[in-house]
Amino acid sequence: TFTVLTSDDVQFAAGLSEPITGSDPTLLQAAYDKAAATLPGKPSLIIGFGPLLASVSGDFYVDNLSKISGGVPLFGSLAVDHYNDYHDACVLYNGKGYTDRFAFVLLQGPIQPHFYIASISNETLFRDKGVVTASNGNQLQTVNNLPVSDYLLSLGLTKNAEGQIEGINAFPFIVDYNDGTQPVVRVMFALTPEG
């Protein structure tokens, strides 16, 4: 995607975090504060581009930037490439690619973003329920005591000619933590060689 942003009444400020090595939000805070200081008022929208990291999920960016910004809406994506495991995915900023930094644009001015949520029809839902039986941070290891790849195949997903399960990021899963909190939607973005 190539996007050009221009306006007579909206100010823009770009920012880039230092390398993210864990789940510490202070790097996002520092980058946000530096970019926001160049604007004449509170941002109205954040457009963000996050790296794919094994140590944090996409919620890391959303949750922390929501707190840091005081609730400014965030729209964006995680970096991907054309490989099944996204090993060359980069966040681009000022002509350079980064595998571990969050890039963003703050927009300040009279804008009112609207977000629309699309849903999946009941006919296309997988009815099978699985119990996560092993995980390590954001890495799902087994479901119903099966390696994740075997579990996905049991749902009806198939392998391509190279033996890989393609398009897993097109299948969102609803995760119920069974602790009284609202269930959340999660999407897998890659499978390890071990499945």
Short mmCIF file of C-alpha atoms in Angstrom, two decimals:
data_model
loop_
_atom_site.label_atom_id
_atom_site.label_comp_id
_atom_site.label_asym_id
_atom_site.label_seq_id
_atom_site.Cartn_x
_atom_site.Cartn_y
_atom_site.Cartn_z
CA THR A 1 0.00 0.00 0.00
CA PHE A 2 1.22 3.48 -0.81
CA THR A 3 -0.61 6.33 0.90
CA VAL A 4 -0.08 10.08 0.66
CA LEU A 5 -1.45 12.17 3.52
CA THR A 6 -1.94 15.89 3.02
CA SER A 7 -4.13 18.54 4.59
CA ASP A 8 -4.54 22.29 5.08
CA ASP A 9 -5.93 21.94 8.62
CA VAL A 10 -4.33 18.75 10.02
CA GLN A 11 -0.79 18.60 11.37
CA PHE A 12 1.35 15.46 11.08
CA ALA A 13 4.22 14.18 13.22
CA ALA A 14 6.05 10.92 12.52
CA GLY A 15 7.80 8.86 15.15
CA LEU A 16 9.91 5.74 15.55
CA SER A 17 10.57 3.82 18.75
CA GLU A 18 13.89 2.46 19.85
CA PRO A 19 14.27 -1.35 19.42
CA ILE A 20 11.56 -3.23 21.31
CA THR A 21 13.07 -6.18 23.13
CA GLY A 22 10.30 -7.02 25.58
CA SER A 23 6.97 -5.83 26.87
CA ASP A 24 8.23 -2.56 28.43
CA PRO A 25 6.07 0.33 27.12
CA THR A 26 8.60 3.07 28.00
CA LEU A 27 10.07 2.92 24.47
CA LEU A 28 6.64 3.65 23.01
CA GLN A 29 6.13 6.41 25.59
CA ALA A 30 9.41 8.12 24.69
CA ALA A 31 8.73 7.98 20.94
CA TYR A 32 5.15 9.21 21.36
CA ASP A 33 6.17 12.08 23.66
CA LYS A 34 8.90 13.22 21.26
CA ALA A 35 6.55 13.25 18.23
CA ALA A 36 3.58 14.76 20.13
CA ALA A 37 5.76 17.62 21.38
CA THR A 38 6.03 18.89 17.78
CA LEU A 39 2.25 19.28 17.43
CA PRO A 40 0.18 22.32 18.53
CA GLY A 41 -2.34 20.13 20.41
CA LYS A 42 -3.39 16.62 21.34
CA PRO A 43 -3.38 14.17 18.40
CA SER A 44 -6.73 13.13 16.96
CA LEU A 45 -5.54 9.86 15.41
CA ILE A 46 -2.50 7.59 15.42
CA ILE A 47 -1.60 5.55 12.36
CA GLY A 48 0.79 2.84 13.53
CA PHE A 49 2.99 0.19 11.97
CA GLY A 50 4.31 -2.47 14.34
CA PRO A 51 6.97 -5.13 13.91
CA LEU A 52 6.13 -8.79 14.31
CA LEU A 53 7.84 -9.85 17.52
CA ALA A 54 7.72 -13.14 19.36
CA SER A 55 7.84 -11.29 22.68
CA VAL A 56 4.67 -9.18 22.26
CA SER A 57 1.30 -9.43 20.57
CA GLY A 58 -0.44 -6.72 18.56
CA ASP A 59 -2.32 -5.81 21.74
CA PHE A 60 0.95 -4.55 23.21
CA TYR A 61 0.89 -1.60 20.81
CA VAL A 62 -2.85 -0.93 21.05
CA ASP A 63 -3.15 -1.19 24.84
CA ASN A 64 -0.04 0.82 25.64
CA LEU A 65 -0.55 3.56 23.05
CA SER A 66 -4.14 3.93 24.24
CA LYS A 67 -2.86 4.58 27.77
CA ILE A 68 0.07 6.72 26.66
CA SER A 69 -2.04 8.93 24.38
CA GLY A 70 -5.02 9.24 26.69
CA GLY A 71 -7.34 7.29 24.40
CA VAL A 72 -6.40 8.62 20.96
CA PRO A 73 -7.76 6.16 18.33
CA LEU A 74 -5.08 3.94 16.79
CA PHE A 75 -5.36 2.49 13.30
CA GLY A 76 -2.66 0.38 11.76
CA SER A 77 -1.15 -2.97 11.09
CA LEU A 78 1.75 -5.27 11.79
CA ALA A 79 4.51 -5.65 9.23
CA VAL A 80 4.24 -8.64 6.91
CA ASP A 81 6.00 -9.89 3.80
CA HIS A 82 5.37 -12.56 1.17
CA TYR A 83 6.83 -15.48 3.16
CA ASN A 84 4.69 -17.84 5.23
CA ASP A 85 6.68 -17.04 8.38
CA TYR A 86 7.16 -13.32 7.55
CA HIS A 87 10.90 -13.57 8.26
CA ASP A 88 11.72 -10.52 6.10
CA ALA A 89 8.89 -8.32 7.43
CA CYS A 90 10.07 -4.77 8.10
CA VAL A 91 8.62 -1.53 9.36
CA LEU A 92 9.72 1.25 7.00
CA TYR A 93 10.69 4.69 8.27
CA ASN A 94 12.63 7.38 6.39
CA GLY A 95 13.96 4.93 3.83
CA LYS A 96 15.15 2.27 6.27
CA GLY A 97 13.63 -1.05 7.29
CA TYR A 98 13.37 -2.15 10.92
CA THR A 99 12.39 -5.53 12.32
CA ASP A 100 12.08 -4.36 15.93
CA ARG A 101 10.77 -0.78 15.96
CA PHE A 102 7.28 0.72 16.00
CA ALA A 103 6.71 3.52 13.46
CA PHE A 104 3.73 5.84 13.57
CA VAL A 105 2.18 9.08 12.38
CA LEU A 106 0.27 11.36 14.74
CA LEU A 107 -2.50 13.42 13.16
CA GLN A 108 -3.69 16.52 15.01
CA GLY A 109 -6.63 18.59 13.86
CA PRO A 110 -10.36 18.49 13.14
CA ILE A 111 -10.72 14.84 12.16
CA GLN A 112 -13.20 12.33 13.52
CA PRO A 113 -12.15 8.81 12.58
CA HIS A 114 -14.78 6.11 12.28
CA PHE A 115 -14.00 2.42 12.63
CA TYR A 116 -16.19 -0.32 11.22
CA ILE A 117 -16.15 -3.92 12.41
CA ALA A 118 -16.82 -6.71 9.94
CA SER A 119 -17.99 -10.08 11.11
CA ILE A 120 -17.84 -13.61 9.83
CA SER A 121 -21.10 -15.31 8.92
CA ASN A 122 -22.36 -18.09 11.17
CA GLU A 123 -22.15 -20.52 8.24
CA THR A 124 -18.37 -20.13 7.96
CA LEU A 125 -17.51 -20.50 11.65
CA PHE A 126 -15.56 -23.52 12.88
CA ARG A 127 -17.72 -25.18 15.50
CA ASP A 128 -14.86 -27.11 17.07
CA LYS A 129 -13.61 -25.88 20.42
CA GLY A 130 -10.07 -26.44 21.56
CA VAL A 131 -8.31 -26.20 24.89
CA VAL A 132 -4.89 -24.58 24.89
CA THR A 133 -2.76 -27.21 26.59
CA ALA A 134 0.65 -25.52 26.23
CA SER A 135 1.91 -22.05 25.39
CA ASN A 136 4.96 -19.88 25.91
CA GLY A 137 4.13 -16.17 25.99
CA ASN A 138 2.51 -15.37 22.64
CA GLN A 139 3.57 -18.69 21.15
CA LEU A 140 0.80 -21.27 21.09
CA GLN A 141 2.34 -24.73 21.35
CA THR A 142 -0.44 -27.29 21.69
CA VAL A 143 -4.23 -27.35 21.49
CA ASN A 144 -6.08 -30.40 22.79
CA ASN A 145 -2.60 -31.88 23.40
CA LEU A 146 -1.86 -31.67 19.66
CA PRO A 147 0.81 -29.51 18.01
CA VAL A 148 -0.93 -26.41 16.62
CA SER A 149 -0.40 -27.50 13.01
CA ASP A 150 -2.10 -30.85 13.70
CA TYR A 151 -4.98 -29.07 15.43
CA LEU A 152 -5.43 -26.72 12.44
CA LEU A 153 -5.46 -29.69 10.07
CA SER A 154 -8.12 -31.34 12.25
CA LEU A 155 -10.31 -28.27 11.67
CA GLY A 156 -10.17 -28.82 7.91
CA LEU A 157 -7.34 -26.50 6.89
CA THR A 158 -5.05 -28.00 4.26
CA LYS A 159 -1.39 -27.92 3.29
CA ASN A 160 -0.08 -26.48 0.03
CA ALA A 161 2.33 -28.23 -2.37
CA GLU A 162 5.27 -27.26 -0.14
CA GLY A 163 3.61 -28.86 2.87
CA GLN A 164 2.77 -25.59 4.62
CA ILE A 165 -0.59 -24.50 6.01
CA GLU A 166 -1.23 -21.23 4.18
CA GLY A 167 -3.44 -18.34 5.16
CA ILE A 168 -3.65 -19.11 8.87
CA ASN A 169 -3.80 -15.38 9.57
CA ALA A 170 -7.14 -15.31 7.73
CA PHE A 171 -8.76 -17.44 10.44
CA PRO A 172 -9.42 -15.52 13.67
CA PHE A 173 -9.93 -17.51 16.85
CA ILE A 174 -12.01 -16.53 19.86
CA VAL A 175 -10.10 -17.15 23.08
CA ASP A 176 -11.97 -17.50 26.36
CA TYR A 177 -9.58 -17.28 29.31
CA ASN A 178 -12.23 -18.77 31.62
CA ASP A 179 -11.51 -16.14 34.26
CA GLY A 180 -14.63 -13.98 33.90
CA THR A 181 -13.11 -11.54 31.39
CA GLN A 182 -14.57 -10.96 27.95
CA PRO A 183 -13.37 -13.44 25.29
CA VAL A 184 -10.91 -11.91 22.82
CA VAL A 185 -10.13 -12.48 19.17
CA ARG A 186 -6.65 -13.70 18.28
CA VAL A 187 -5.07 -14.36 14.91
CA MET A 188 -2.03 -16.56 14.31
CA PHE A 189 0.50 -14.99 12.00
CA ALA A 190 2.96 -17.83 11.40
CA LEU A 191 3.77 -21.43 12.23
CA THR A 192 7.18 -22.49 13.46
CA PRO A 193 8.92 -25.38 11.65
CA GLU A 194 7.90 -27.54 14.62
CA GLY A 195 4.24 -26.75 13.98
#
